Amino acid sequence: MASKPLSQEFTKGLWGENPIFRQLLGMCPTLAVTNAVINGIAMSLATSFVLIFSSLVVASIKKLIPSQVRIASYIVVIASFVTMADRFLAAFFPPISKNLGPYIPLIVVNCIILGRQEAFSSKNSVGRSLIDAFGMSLGFTLALLVLSSIREILGTGTWLGHQVLGSWFEPWIIMILPPGAFLTLGILLGIIILIDQKLQRSK
Amino acid sequence: MELLAIFISAILINNFVLHYFLGICPFLGVSKKIDSAVSMGLAVTFVMTITAIVSWIINHWILLPFNLEYLQIVSFILIIASLVQLVEMFIRKSSPPLYQALGIYLPLITTNCAIMGLALLAALKNYNFVETVIFGVGSGVGFTLAIVLMAGIREQLDLADVPEPLKGAGIALIVAGIMALGFFGFSGMIK
Amino acid sequence: MSLSSRMVIVLTAVGIISGGLLSTVGILTRARIEANRLREIEEAIITVVPGAKTNTKIYEEKDFTVYTTRNDQGQIQGFAIYTAGTGFQDKIVLMFGTDAEINKIFRLTILDQKETPGLGAKITDKEAFLKYWENKDCSHPLMLKKPPVAQEELGASEVNAITGATISSEAVLATVNASLAKLRSLIQAGTIQIEENNGQ
């Protein structure tokens, strides 16, 4: 596995091992904050920050940590970066921090982050871990962007606050409510499997 | 009255799974059989209640008096992780039948965002001690209700003809969406 | 070195480093976060009591804070009341301003709500809801007009409900009425005292 070319280490996070669409990890923030594109972007940035820096630190100190206390150490590392992200948003972007509420602190229990440390950064070099973290972050961002775009456009007729659908469009309010999150992601998962099957058949 | 409102609201209106999207992983992962869903629900309710108590004490007796609110995330996650370990050891020693029923679910709970979410939301909503405990129990009951209902539907779903690409997580999410829609009808029942 | 001592050393080191880093971040951001919070309250007070120059917090309990405001001549204008009530989904946090005799509501503003977007969330909308609350007579409890009528046809103590969001509208109304009653009884009991215009 370690002999994979670096480019594949990066792209696997986008499609083949996309954390949300494939591994079904980190569902809570995915569903909760995608009612508007701006929230999705803020969440992606915060999660990427935590994932990339945690991977960097964990990959650098992995040899020093006895395996019995590795999970505890990883959790402290992750929680520290989450706190930084949380305080930064609260200090400089109070409206976003208010919108996302408890979901920024909840990045600490986002399974993607601990999962990547345990499955990848603790076994690979710093460079490789960083590339993996960037790929996974981008995959996560992509998923959140798709989901929040669908929900915001159908739910309010806007994208990132700009009107994109005409006044003829009666917003489907359900899309920005909790049920819309479940329905959109469920149908999206089905579509992705369908595309994948088509791709494999044509090979 | 206030307490009853918090309790009912945590179960039906602001249900942890269907409104806050907390605890989705076990909700999708452990909802294939009603039996295991009930056990998971009980384990979560149990840990939630204890977490509510301990996190309130830590928050109000240590973090807030010493202006250490920036250590909230680190301390909550460490408390939860060690709490789950302790509960597991305690149950294994004191009640083997209970351990048989809940044992394998307890380790899974550590990374369950519902528990962390509970500690954070209780702090955010500024509940007093009794309110926090009621909120913890109510949230656990709400989680149990959602996961047991889900398991009931999924047991039937096994017999249904689901389109191939939607099998598994896809259809489970769509069912959850319809359930959330149903639960939306409870909004506004508390004034 | 034995394994257990290595474990202890590593965990302690991780704890100390992260603790040190976090307290730095915590202290660096604290002032700003606190300032953001204060500014939000400050802006809300200016919204609900037009022309308010300074304000003083005179009473505080859970979900109920009273401020007195003074204009630029230092005269007391009235009260700004920060309060919260249960809405359709969750708490609605709001602030409203009254004159010193508590006979008139100047304005109302919603600070936080999680009502249904497009329906109950219209309580934050000026045209749909908030404008009906401007300069209302509150010597008697306010009442909700349902279905809504034109602004001129509303009585002195009547406000329009939002069509399709009666529960959210009622929640705001009940919260305001309850806060007014509470404020009056606190003044009557002498818990809240207004020092007459001794500002300057």
GROMACS .gro file of C-alpha atoms in nm, chain C residues 2 21 38 46 58 67 72-73 75 98 118 133 137 142-144 153 162 166 178 183 194:
model
   22
  396SER     CA    1   1.007   0.123   3.094
  415LEU     CA    2  -0.095   2.639   2.319
  432LEU     CA    3  -2.108   4.313   2.398
  440ILE     CA    4  -2.975   5.109   1.994
  452ILE     CA    5  -2.991   4.720   3.618
  461TYR     CA    6  -3.108   4.786   3.077
  466ASP     CA    7  -2.723   6.223   2.459
  467GLN     CA    8  -2.848   6.475   2.720
  469GLN     CA    9  -3.193   6.177   3.037
  492THR     CA   10  -4.014   5.066   2.629
  512GLY     CA   11  -3.988   3.090   0.515
  527TRP     CA   12  -4.442   4.637   1.682
  531ASP     CA   13  -4.934   5.100   2.348
  536LEU     CA   14  -5.071   4.331   2.366
  537MET     CA   15  -5.296   4.129   2.141
  538LEU     CA   16  -5.248   3.938   1.818
  547GLU     CA   17  -5.652   4.924   1.093
  556ILE     CA   18  -4.771   3.601   1.043
  560THR     CA   19  -4.932   3.169   1.434
  572ALA     CA   20  -4.475   3.812   3.030
  577LEU     CA   21  -4.075   4.423   3.484
  588ILE     CA   22  -3.494   5.411   3.832
   0.00000   0.00000   0.00000
